JSON list of N, CA and C in Angstrom, two decimals:
[
{"chain": "L", "resi": 1, "resn": "UNK", "atom": "N", "xyz": [0.83, -1.18, 0.01]},
{"chain": "L", "resi": 1, "resn": "UNK", "atom": "CA", "xyz": [-0.04, -0.02, -0.04]},
{"chain": "L", "resi": 1, "resn": "UNK", "atom": "C", "xyz": [0.92, 1.22, 0.03]},
{"chain": "L", "resi": 2, "resn": "UNK", "atom": "N", "xyz": [0.72, 2.14, -0.94]},
{"chain": "L", "resi": 2, "resn": "UNK", "atom": "CA", "xyz": [1.45, 3.34, -1.08]},
{"chain": "L", "resi": 2, "resn": "UNK", "atom": "C", "xyz": [0.73, 4.51, -0.40]},
{"chain": "L", "resi": 3, "resn": "UNK", "atom": "N", "xyz": [1.44, 5.26, 0.47]},
{"chain": "L", "resi": 3, "resn": "UNK", "atom": "CA", "xyz": [0.98, 6.44, 1.15]},
{"chain": "L", "resi": 3, "resn": "UNK", "atom": "C", "xyz": [2.04, 7.54, 1.17]},
{"chain": "L", "resi": 4, "resn": "UNK", "atom": "N", "xyz": [1.68, 8.72, 1.50]},
{"chain": "L", "resi": 4, "resn": "UNK", "atom": "CA", "xyz": [2.58, 9.80, 1.63]},
{"chain": "L", "resi": 4, "resn": "UNK", "atom": "C", "xyz": [3.38, 9.57, 2.92]},
{"chain": "L", "resi": 5, "resn": "UNK", "atom": "N", "xyz": [4.65, 9.95, 2.95]},
{"chain": "L", "resi": 5, "resn": "UNK", "atom": "CA", "xyz": [5.48, 9.81, 4.16]},
{"chain": "L", "resi": 5, "resn": "UNK", "atom": "C", "xyz": [4.91, 10.54, 5.32]},
{"chain": "L", "resi": 6, "resn": "UNK", "atom": "N", "xyz": [4.26, 11.64, 5.03]},
{"chain": "L", "resi": 6, "resn": "UNK", "atom": "CA", "xyz": [3.60, 12.40, 6.13]},
{"chain": "L", "resi": 6, "resn": "UNK", "atom": "C", "xyz": [2.43, 11.73, 6.79]},
{"chain": "L", "resi": 7, "resn": "UNK", "atom": "N", "xyz": [1.87, 10.73, 6.06]},
{"chain": "L", "resi": 7, "resn": "UNK", "atom": "CA", "xyz": [0.74, 10.02, 6.65]},
{"chain": "L", "resi": 7, "resn": "UNK", "atom": "C", "xyz": [1.14, 8.80, 7.44]},
{"chain": "L", "resi": 8, "resn": "UNK", "atom": "N", "xyz": [2.37, 8.49, 7.44]},
{"chain": "L", "resi": 8, "resn": "UNK", "atom": "CA", "xyz": [2.93, 7.31, 8.19]},
{"chain": "L", "resi": 8, "resn": "UNK", "atom": "C", "xyz": [2.86, 7.68, 9.64]},
{"chain": "L", "resi": 9, "resn": "UNK", "atom": "N", "xyz": [2.47, 6.69, 10.47]},
{"chain": "L", "resi": 9, "resn": "UNK", "atom": "CA", "xyz": [2.38, 6.87, 11.91]},
{"chain": "L", "resi": 9, "resn": "UNK", "atom": "C", "xyz": [3.79, 6.74, 12.55]},
{"chain": "L", "resi": 10, "resn": "UNK", "atom": "N", "xyz": [4.08, 7.48, 13.61]},
{"chain": "L", "resi": 10, "resn": "UNK", "atom": "CA", "xyz": [5.41, 7.30, 14.35]},
{"chain": "L", "resi": 10, "resn": "UNK", "atom": "C", "xyz": [5.56, 5.83, 14.71]},
{"chain": "L", "resi": 11, "resn": "UNK", "atom": "N", "xyz": [6.87, 5.38, 14.42]},
{"chain": "L", "resi": 11, "resn": "UNK", "atom": "CA", "xyz": [7.18, 4.00, 14.74]},
{"chain": "L", "resi": 11, "resn": "UNK", "atom": "C", "xyz": [7.10, 3.02, 13.59]},
{"chain": "L", "resi": 12, "resn": "UNK", "atom": "N", "xyz": [6.42, 3.53, 12.51]},
{"chain": "L", "resi": 12, "resn": "UNK", "atom": "CA", "xyz": [6.25, 2.68, 11.34]},
{"chain": "L", "resi": 12, "resn": "UNK", "atom": "C", "xyz": [7.39, 2.89, 10.35]},
{"chain": "L", "resi": 13, "resn": "UNK", "atom": "N", "xyz": [7.74, 1.80, 9.72]},
{"chain": "L", "resi": 13, "resn": "UNK", "atom": "CA", "xyz": [8.82, 1.71, 8.73]},
{"chain": "L", "resi": 13, "resn": "UNK", "atom": "C", "xyz": [8.19, 1.46, 7.40]},
{"chain": "L", "resi": 14, "resn": "UNK", "atom": "N", "xyz": [8.73, 2.05, 6.33]},
{"chain": "L", "resi": 14, "resn": "UNK", "atom": "CA", "xyz": [8.32, 1.80, 4.98]},
{"chain": "L", "resi": 14, "resn": "UNK", "atom": "C", "xyz": [9.47, 2.01, 3.96]},
{"chain": "L", "resi": 15, "resn": "UNK", "atom": "N", "xyz": [9.20, 1.65, 2.74]},
{"chain": "L", "resi": 15, "resn": "UNK", "atom": "CA", "xyz": [10.20, 1.76, 1.70]},
{"chain": "L", "resi": 15, "resn": "UNK", "atom": "C", "xyz": [9.83, 2.92, 0.76]},
{"chain": "L", "resi": 16, "resn": "UNK", "atom": "N", "xyz": [10.74, 3.77, 0.34]},
{"chain": "L", "resi": 16, "resn": "UNK", "atom": "CA", "xyz": [10.46, 4.92, -0.54]},
{"chain": "L", "resi": 16, "resn": "UNK", "atom": "C", "xyz": [10.14, 4.26, -1.89]},
{"chain": "L", "resi": 17, "resn": "UNK", "atom": "N", "xyz": [8.95, 4.67, -2.44]},
{"chain": "L", "resi": 17, "resn": "UNK", "atom": "CA", "xyz": [8.49, 4.21, -3.72]},
{"chain": "L", "resi": 17, "resn": "UNK", "atom": "C", "xyz": [8.74, 5.29, -4.85]},
{"chain": "L", "resi": 18, "resn": "UNK", "atom": "N", "xyz": [8.49, 6.53, -4.49]},
{"chain": "L", "resi": 18, "resn": "UNK", "atom": "CA", "xyz": [8.78, 7.66, -5.50]},
{"chain": "L", "resi": 18, "resn": "UNK", "atom": "C", "xyz": [8.96, 8.93, -4.73]},
{"chain": "L", "resi": 19, "resn": "UNK", "atom": "N", "xyz": [9.57, 9.91, -5.41]},
{"chain": "L", "resi": 19, "resn": "UNK", "atom": "CA", "xyz": [9.74, 11.21, -4.79]},
{"chain": "L", "resi": 19, "resn": "UNK", "atom": "C", "xyz": [9.49, 12.26, -5.76]},
{"chain": "L", "resi": 20, "resn": "UNK", "atom": "N", "xyz": [8.82, 13.39, -5.36]},
{"chain": "L", "resi": 20, "resn": "UNK", "atom": "CA", "xyz": [8.49, 14.46, -6.22]},
{"chain": "L", "resi": 20, "resn": "UNK", "atom": "C", "xyz": [8.60, 15.71, -5.35]},
{"chain": "L", "resi": 21, "resn": "UNK", "atom": "N", "xyz": [9.06, 16.80, -6.01]},
{"chain": "L", "resi": 21, "resn": "UNK", "atom": "CA", "xyz": [9.19, 18.05, -5.27]},
{"chain": "L", "resi": 21, "resn": "UNK", "atom": "C", "xyz": [8.91, 19.22, -6.16]},
{"chain": "L", "resi": 22, "resn": "UNK", "atom": "N", "xyz": [8.23, 20.21, -5.65]},
{"chain": "L", "resi": 22, "resn": "UNK", "atom": "CA", "xyz": [7.99, 21.44, -6.44]},
{"chain": "L", "resi": 22, "resn": "UNK", "atom": "C", "xyz": [9.21, 22.36, -6.41]},
{"chain": "L", "resi": 23, "resn": "UNK", "atom": "N", "xyz": [9.85, 22.31, -5.32]},
{"chain": "L", "resi": 23, "resn": "UNK", "atom": "CA", "xyz": [10.98, 23.24, -5.03]},
{"chain": "L", "resi": 23, "resn": "UNK", "atom": "C", "xyz": [12.18, 22.72, -5.84]},
{"chain": "L", "resi": 24, "resn": "UNK", "atom": "N", "xyz": [12.84, 23.58, -6.60]},
{"chain": "L", "resi": 24, "resn": "UNK", "atom": "CA", "xyz": [14.07, 23.21, -7.28]},
{"chain": "L", "resi": 24, "resn": "UNK", "atom": "C", "xyz": [15.20, 22.85, -6.32]},
{"chain": "L", "resi": 25, "resn": "UNK", "atom": "N", "xyz": [15.83, 21.80, -6.56]},
{"chain": "L", "resi": 25, "resn": "UNK", "atom": "CA", "xyz": [16.98, 21.46, -5.69]},
{"chain": "L", "resi": 25, "resn": "UNK", "atom": "C", "xyz": [16.57, 20.63, -4.48]},
{"chain": "L", "resi": 26, "resn": "UNK", "atom": "N", "xyz": [15.23, 20.55, -4.17]},
{"chain": "L", "resi": 26, "resn": "UNK", "atom": "CA", "xyz": [14.91, 19.72, -3.01]},
{"chain": "L", "resi": 26, "resn": "UNK", "atom": "C", "xyz": [15.22, 18.27, -3.20]},
{"chain": "L", "resi": 27, "resn": "UNK", "atom": "N", "xyz": [14.97, 17.72, -4.41]},
{"chain": "L", "resi": 27, "resn": "UNK", "atom": "CA", "xyz": [15.24, 16.29, -4.69]},
{"chain": "L", "resi": 27, "resn": "UNK", "atom": "C", "xyz": [16.72, 16.01, -4.50]},
{"chain": "L", "resi": 28, "resn": "UNK", "atom": "N", "xyz": [17.56, 16.94, -4.94]},
{"chain": "L", "resi": 28, "resn": "UNK", "atom": "CA", "xyz": [19.06, 16.69, -4.76]},
{"chain": "L", "resi": 28, "resn": "UNK", "atom": "C", "xyz": [19.41, 16.77, -3.31]},
{"chain": "L", "resi": 29, "resn": "UNK", "atom": "N", "xyz": [18.83, 17.66, -2.59]},
{"chain": "L", "resi": 29, "resn": "UNK", "atom": "CA", "xyz": [19.13, 17.76, -1.12]},
{"chain": "L", "resi": 29, "resn": "UNK", "atom": "C", "xyz": [18.65, 16.42, -0.42]},
{"chain": "L", "resi": 30, "resn": "UNK", "atom": "N", "xyz": [17.48, 16.01, -0.80]},
{"chain": "L", "resi": 30, "resn": "UNK", "atom": "CA", "xyz": [16.91, 14.78, -0.18]},
{"chain": "L", "resi": 30, "resn": "UNK", "atom": "C", "xyz": [17.84, 13.57, -0.51]},
{"chain": "L", "resi": 31, "resn": "UNK", "atom": "N", "xyz": [18.18, 13.51, -1.80]},
{"chain": "L", "resi": 31, "resn": "UNK", "atom": "CA", "xyz": [19.10, 12.34, -2.12]},
{"chain": "L", "resi": 31, "resn": "UNK", "atom": "C", "xyz": [20.47, 12.46, -1.49]},
{"chain": "L", "resi": 32, "resn": "UNK", "atom": "N", "xyz": [20.96, 13.64, -1.23]},
{"chain": "L", "resi": 32, "resn": "UNK", "atom": "CA", "xyz": [22.20, 13.84, -0.49]},
{"chain": "L", "resi": 32, "resn": "UNK", "atom": "C", "xyz": [22.11, 13.31, 0.96]},
{"chain": "L", "resi": 33, "resn": "UNK", "atom": "N", "xyz": [20.87, 13.40, 1.52]},
{"chain": "L", "resi": 33, "resn": "UNK", "atom": "CA", "xyz": [20.63, 12.97, 2.92]},
{"chain": "L", "resi": 33, "resn": "UNK", "atom": "C", "xyz": [20.32, 11.47, 2.96]},
{"chain": "L", "resi": 34, "resn": "UNK", "atom": "N", "xyz": [20.17, 10.82, 1.79]},
{"chain": "L", "resi": 34, "resn": "UNK", "atom": "CA", "xyz": [19.92, 9.34, 1.81]},
{"chain": "L", "resi": 34, "resn": "UNK", "atom": "C", "xyz": [18.60, 8.96, 1.35]},
{"chain": "L", "resi": 35, "resn": "UNK", "atom": "N", "xyz": [17.71, 9.92, 0.99]},
{"chain": "L", "resi": 35, "resn": "UNK", "atom": "CA", "xyz": [16.36, 9.57, 0.52]},
{"chain": "L", "resi": 35, "resn": "UNK", "atom": "C", "xyz": [16.54, 9.13, -0.97]},
{"chain": "L", "resi": 36, "resn": "UNK", "atom": "N", "xyz": [16.36, 7.81, -1.21]},
{"chain": "L", "resi": 36, "resn": "UNK", "atom": "CA", "xyz": [16.41, 7.24, -2.50]},
{"chain": "L", "resi": 36, "resn": "UNK", "atom": "C", "xyz": [15.37, 6.19, -2.67]},
{"chain": "L", "resi": 37, "resn": "UNK", "atom": "N", "xyz": [14.91, 5.99, -3.83]},
{"chain": "L", "resi": 37, "resn": "UNK", "atom": "CA", "xyz": [13.96, 4.93, -4.10]},
{"chain": "L", "resi": 37, "resn": "UNK", "atom": "C", "xyz": [14.43, 3.57, -3.67]},
{"chain": "L", "resi": 38, "resn": "UNK", "atom": "N", "xyz": [13.65, 2.88, -2.87]},
{"chain": "L", "resi": 38, "resn": "UNK", "atom": "CA", "xyz": [14.11, 1.57, -2.34]},
{"chain": "L", "resi": 38, "resn": "UNK", "atom": "C", "xyz": [14.68, 1.62, -0.91]},
{"chain": "L", "resi": 39, "resn": "UNK", "atom": "N", "xyz": [14.97, 2.87, -0.45]},
{"chain": "L", "resi": 39, "resn": "UNK", "atom": "CA", "xyz": [15.56, 3.07, 0.83]},
{"chain": "L", "resi": 39, "resn": "UNK", "atom": "C", "xyz": [14.49, 2.94, 1.95]},
{"chain": "L", "resi": 40, "resn": "UNK", "atom": "N", "xyz": [14.79, 2.39, 3.08]},
{"chain": "L", "resi": 40, "resn": "UNK", "atom": "CA", "xyz": [13.84, 2.32, 4.14]},
{"chain": "L", "resi": 40, "resn": "UNK", "atom": "C", "xyz": [13.82, 3.61, 5.00]},
{"chain": "L", "resi": 41, "resn": "UNK", "atom": "N", "xyz": [12.66, 4.01, 5.43]},
{"chain": "L", "resi": 41, "resn": "UNK", "atom": "CA", "xyz": [12.45, 5.19, 6.25]},
{"chain": "L", "resi": 41, "resn": "UNK", "atom": "C", "xyz": [11.62, 4.85, 7.38]},
{"chain": "L", "resi": 42, "resn": "UNK", "atom": "N", "xyz": [11.83, 5.47, 8.53]},
{"chain": "L", "resi": 42, "resn": "UNK", "atom": "CA", "xyz": [10.98, 5.24, 9.75]},
{"chain": "L", "resi": 42, "resn": "UNK", "atom": "C", "xyz": [10.63, 6.59, 10.36]},
{"chain": "L", "resi": 43, "resn": "UNK", "atom": "N", "xyz": [9.39, 6.77, 10.52]},
{"chain": "L", "resi": 43, "resn": "UNK", "atom": "CA", "xyz": [8.93, 8.07, 11.16]},
{"chain": "L", "resi": 43, "resn": "UNK", "atom": "C", "xyz": [9.16, 7.83, 12.72]},
{"chain": "L", "resi": 44, "resn": "UNK", "atom": "N", "xyz": [9.97, 8.75, 13.28]},
{"chain": "L", "resi": 44, "resn": "UNK", "atom": "CA", "xyz": [10.32, 8.67, 14.71]},
{"chain": "L", "resi": 44, "resn": "UNK", "atom": "C", "xyz": [9.29, 9.44, 15.51]},
{"chain": "L", "resi": 45, "resn": "UNK", "atom": "N", "xyz": [8.99, 10.67, 15.07]},
{"chain": "L", "resi": 45, "resn": "UNK", "atom": "CA", "xyz": [8.10, 11.58, 15.79]},
{"chain": "L", "resi": 45, "resn": "UNK", "atom": "C", "xyz": [7.41, 12.48, 14.85]},
{"chain": "L", "resi": 46, "resn": "UNK", "atom": "N", "xyz": [6.30, 13.00, 15.23]},
{"chain": "L", "resi": 46, "resn": "UNK", "atom": "CA", "xyz": [5.52, 14.04, 14.45]},
{"chain": "L", "resi": 46, "resn": "UNK", "atom": "C", "xyz": [5.23, 15.21, 15.41]},
{"chain": "L", "resi": 47, "resn": "UNK", "atom": "N", "xyz": [5.50, 16.44, 14.97]},
{"chain": "L", "resi": 47, "resn": "UNK", "atom": "CA", "xyz": [5.07, 17.58, 15.88]},
{"chain": "L", "resi": 47, "resn": "UNK", "atom": "C", "xyz": [3.62, 17.81, 15.69]},
{"chain": "L", "resi": 48, "resn": "UNK", "atom": "N", "xyz": [3.03, 18.46, 16.72]},
{"chain": "L", "resi": 48, "resn": "UNK", "atom": "CA", "xyz": [1.63, 18.78, 16.69]},
{"chain": "L", "resi": 48, "resn": "UNK", "atom": "C", "xyz": [1.33, 19.85, 15.63]},
{"chain": "L", "resi": 49, "resn": "UNK", "atom": "N", "xyz": [0.10, 20.00, 15.26]},
{"chain": "L", "resi": 49, "resn": "UNK", "atom": "CA", "xyz": [-0.35, 21.10, 14.47]},
{"chain": "L", "resi": 49, "resn": "UNK", "atom": "C", "xyz": [0.32, 21.15, 13.10]},
{"chain": "L", "resi": 50, "resn": "UNK", "atom": "N", "xyz": [0.52, 20.04, 12.46]},
{"chain": "L", "resi": 50, "resn": "UNK", "atom": "CA", "xyz": [1.17, 19.96, 11.16]},
{"chain": "L", "resi": 50, "resn": "UNK", "atom": "C", "xyz": [2.58, 20.47, 11.13]},
{"chain": "L", "resi": 51, "resn": "UNK", "atom": "N", "xyz": [3.28, 20.25, 12.31]},
{"chain": "L", "resi": 51, "resn": "UNK", "atom": "CA", "xyz": [4.67, 20.61, 12.37]},
{"chain": "L", "resi": 51, "resn": "UNK", "atom": "C", "xyz": [5.57, 19.53, 11.67]},
{"chain": "L", "resi": 52, "resn": "UNK", "atom": "N", "xyz": [6.85, 19.77, 11.88]},
{"chain": "L", "resi": 52, "resn": "UNK", "atom": "CA", "xyz": [7.82, 18.84, 11.16]},
{"chain": "L", "resi": 52, "resn": "UNK", "atom": "C", "xyz": [7.78, 17.43, 11.63]},
{"chain": "L", "resi": 53, "resn": "UNK", "atom": "N", "xyz": [8.38, 16.57, 10.88]},
{"chain": "L", "resi": 53, "resn": "UNK", "atom": "CA", "xyz": [8.52, 15.10, 11.14]},
{"chain": "L", "resi": 53, "resn": "UNK", "atom": "C", "xyz": [10.00, 14.84, 11.44]},
{"chain": "L", "resi": 54, "resn": "UNK", "atom": "N", "xyz": [10.18, 13.96, 12.36]},
{"chain": "L", "resi": 54, "resn": "UNK", "atom": "CA", "xyz": [11.59, 13.40, 12.68]},
{"chain": "L", "resi": 54, "resn": "UNK", "atom": "C", "xyz": [11.57, 12.05, 12.05]},
{"chain": "L", "resi": 55, "resn": "UNK", "atom": "N", "xyz": [12.54, 11.86, 11.09]},
{"chain": "L", "resi": 55, "resn": "UNK", "atom": "CA", "xyz": [12.52, 10.65, 10.24]},
{"chain": "L", "resi": 55, "resn": "UNK", "atom": "C", "xyz": [13.89, 10.08, 10.29]},
{"chain": "L", "resi": 56, "resn": "UNK", "atom": "N", "xyz": [14.06, 8.73, 10.32]},
{"chain": "L", "resi": 56, "resn": "UNK", "atom": "CA", "xyz": [15.27, 8.01, 10.17]},
{"chain": "L", "resi": 56, "resn": "UNK", "atom": "C", "xyz": [15.37, 7.41, 8.77]},
{"chain": "L", "resi": 57, "resn": "UNK", "atom": "N", "xyz": [16.40, 7.69, 8.04]},
{"chain": "L", "resi": 57, "resn": "UNK", "atom": "CA", "xyz": [16.61, 7.23, 6.70]},
{"chain": "L", "resi": 57, "resn": "UNK", "atom": "C", "xyz": [17.72, 6.17, 6.74]},
{"chain": "L", "resi": 58, "resn": "UNK", "atom": "N", "xyz": [17.45, 4.98, 6.27]},
{"chain": "L", "resi": 58, "resn": "UNK", "atom": "CA", "xyz": [18.47, 3.85, 6.39]},
{"chain": "L", "resi": 58, "resn": "UNK", "atom": "C", "xyz": [18.62, 3.51, 7.91]},
{"chain": "L", "resi": 59, "resn": "UNK", "atom": "N", "xyz": [19.89, 3.25, 8.25]},
{"chain": "L", "resi": 59, "resn": "UNK", "atom": "CA", "xyz": [20.08, 2.78, 9.63]},
{"chain": "L", "resi": 59, "resn": "UNK", "atom": "C", "xyz": [20.53, 3.91, 10.56]},
{"chain": "L", "resi": 60, "resn": "UNK", "atom": "N", "xyz": [21.17, 4.95, 10.09]},
{"chain": "L", "resi": 60, "resn": "UNK", "atom": "CA", "xyz": [21.74, 5.90, 11.03]},
{"chain": "L", "resi": 60, "resn": "UNK", "atom": "C", "xyz": [21.40, 7.33, 10.74]},
{"chain": "L", "resi": 61, "resn": "UNK", "atom": "N", "xyz": [20.87, 7.72, 9.62]},
{"chain": "L", "resi": 61, "resn": "UNK", "atom": "CA", "xyz": [20.69, 9.17, 9.28]},
{"chain": "L", "resi": 61, "resn": "UNK", "atom": "C", "xyz": [19.27, 9.58, 9.86]},
{"chain": "L", "resi": 62, "resn": "UNK", "atom": "N", "xyz": [19.29, 10.58, 10.62]},
{"chain": "L", "resi": 62, "resn": "UNK", "atom": "CA", "xyz": [18.04, 11.16, 11.17]},
{"chain": "L", "resi": 62, "resn": "UNK", "atom": "C", "xyz": [17.87, 12.56, 10.69]},
{"chain": "L", "resi": 63, "resn": "UNK", "atom": "N", "xyz": [16.67, 12.88, 10.19]},
{"chain": "L", "resi": 63, "resn": "UNK", "atom": "CA", "xyz": [16.34, 14.17, 9.59]},
{"chain": "L", "resi": 63, "resn": "UNK", "atom": "C", "xyz": [15.05, 14.70, 10.14]},
{"chain": "L", "resi": 64, "resn": "UNK", "atom": "N", "xyz": [14.99, 15.97, 10.34]},
{"chain": "L", "resi": 64, "resn": "UNK", "atom": "CA", "xyz": [13.77, 16.64, 10.61]},
{"chain": "L", "resi": 64, "resn": "UNK", "atom": "C", "xyz": [13.34, 17.37, 9.36]},
{"chain": "L", "resi": 65, "resn": "UNK", "atom": "N", "xyz": [12.09, 17.19, 8.89]},
{"chain": "L", "resi": 65, "resn": "UNK", "atom": "CA", "xyz": [11.63, 17.72, 7.62]},
{"chain": "L", "resi": 65, "resn": "UNK", "atom": "C", "xyz": [10.28, 18.36, 7.76]},
{"chain": "L", "resi": 66, "resn": "UNK", "atom": "N", "xyz": [9.97, 19.32, 6.89]},
{"chain": "L", "resi": 66, "resn": "UNK", "atom": "CA", "xyz": [8.71, 19.97, 6.92]},
{"chain": "L", "resi": 66, "resn": "UNK", "atom": "C", "xyz": [7.68, 18.97, 6.34]},
{"chain": "L", "resi": 67, "resn": "UNK", "atom": "N", "xyz": [6.48, 19.12, 6.82]},
{"chain": "L", "resi": 67, "resn": "UNK", "atom": "CA", "xyz": [5.44, 18.17, 6.41]},
{"chain": "L", "resi": 67, "resn": "UNK", "atom": "C", "xyz": [5.20, 18.25, 4.88]},
{"chain": "L", "resi": 68, "resn": "UNK", "atom": "N", "xyz": [5.16, 19.42, 4.28]},
{"chain": "L", "resi": 68, "resn": "UNK", "atom": "CA", "xyz": [4.93, 19.57, 2.84]},
{"chain": "L", "resi": 68, "resn": "UNK", "atom": "C", "xyz": [6.01, 18.92, 2.03]},
{"chain": "L", "resi": 69, "resn": "UNK", "atom": "N", "xyz": [7.27, 18.83, 2.55]},
{"chain": "L", "resi": 69, "resn": "UNK", "atom": "CA", "xyz": [8.28, 18.12, 1.89]},
{"chain": "L", "resi": 69, "resn": "UNK", "atom": "C", "xyz": [8.08, 16.64, 1.97]},
{"chain": "L", "resi": 70, "resn": "UNK", "atom": "N", "xyz": [7.58, 16.16, 3.10]},
{"chain": "L", "resi": 70, "resn": "UNK", "atom": "CA", "xyz": [7.33, 14.76, 3.30]},
{"chain": "L", "resi": 70, "resn": "UNK", "atom": "C", "xyz": [6.11, 14.31, 2.42]},
{"chain": "L", "resi": 71, "resn": "UNK", "atom": "N", "xyz": [5.20, 15.28, 2.05]},
{"chain": "L", "resi": 71, "resn": "UNK", "atom": "CA", "xyz": [4.10, 14.92, 1.20]},
{"chain": "L", "resi": 71, "resn": "UNK", "atom": "C", "xyz": [4.56, 14.53, -0.20]},
{"chain": "L", "resi": 72, "resn": "UNK", "atom": "N", "xyz": [5.69, 14.94, -0.61]},
{"chain": "L", "resi": 72, "resn": "UNK", "atom": "CA", "xyz": [6.20, 14.57, -1.89]},
{"chain": "L", "resi": 72, "resn": "UNK", "atom": "C", "xyz": [6.92, 13.23, -2.01]},
{"chain": "L", "resi": 73, "resn": "UNK", "atom": "N", "xyz": [6.99, 12.66, -0.82]},
{"chain": "L", "resi": 73, "resn": "UNK", "atom": "CA", "xyz": [7.62, 11.27, -0.83]},
{"chain": "L", "resi": 73, "resn": "UNK", "atom": "C", "xyz": [6.58, 10.23, -0.56]},
{"chain": "L", "resi": 74, "resn": "UNK", "atom": "N", "xyz": [6.46, 9.34, -1.55]},
{"chain": "L", "resi": 74, "resn": "UNK", "atom": "CA", "xyz": [5.52, 8.22, -1.50]},
{"chain": "L", "resi": 74, "resn": "UNK", "atom": "C", "xyz": [6.26, 6.99, -0.97]},
{"chain": "L", "resi": 75, "resn": "UNK", "atom": "N", "xyz": [5.66, 6.37, 0.00]},
{"chain": "L", "resi": 75, "resn": "UNK", "atom": "CA", "xyz": [6.32, 5.14, 0.54]},
{"chain": "L", "resi": 75, "resn": "UNK", "atom": "C", "xyz": [5.39, 3.96, 0.50]},
{"chain": "L", "resi": 76, "resn": "UNK", "atom": "N", "xyz": [6.03, 2.85, 0.36]},
{"chain": "L", "resi": 76, "resn": "UNK", "atom": "CA", "xyz": [5.30, 1.57, 0.31]},
{"chain": "L", "resi": 76, "resn": "UNK", "atom": "C", "xyz": [5.36, 0.92, 1.71]},
{"chain": "L", "resi": 77, "resn": "UNK", "atom": "N", "xyz": [4.16, 0.78, 2.32]},
{"chain": "L", "resi": 77, "resn": "UNK", "atom": "CA", "xyz": [3.99, 0.18, 3.66]},
{"chain": "L", "resi": 77, "resn": "UNK", "atom": "C", "xyz": [3.72, -1.27, 3.51]},
{"chain": "L", "resi": 78, "resn": "UNK", "atom": "N", "xyz": [4.40, -2.11, 4.19]},
{"chain": "L", "resi": 78, "resn": "UNK", "atom": "CA", "xyz": [4.24, -3.53, 4.22]},
{"chain": "L", "resi": 78, "resn": "UNK", "atom": "C", "xyz": [3.75, -3.90, 5.52]},
{"chain": "L", "resi": 79, "resn": "UNK", "atom": "N", "xyz": [2.54, -4.47, 5.64]},
{"chain": "L", "resi": 79, "resn": "UNK", "atom": "CA", "xyz": [1.96, -4.89, 6.88]},
{"chain": "L", "resi": 79, "resn": "UNK", "atom": "C", "xyz": [2.12, -6.39, 7.03]}
]
């Protein structure tokens, strides 16, 4: 089942299926931080009131990202 990364609940792990960004350069910045198709991501925490997400990419990289940036990342959730 594919969902937006921002819709993933804290503690859940998924695999990146696709990435899209309106902002020029955002995809390159995300790829530099380890966001690549096929990479595993885990949502660690979500801030209240549509605040940022705390995400682990791969095994060791942790990133805080804006919710609208996470909306552009589609992940495949396996239950």
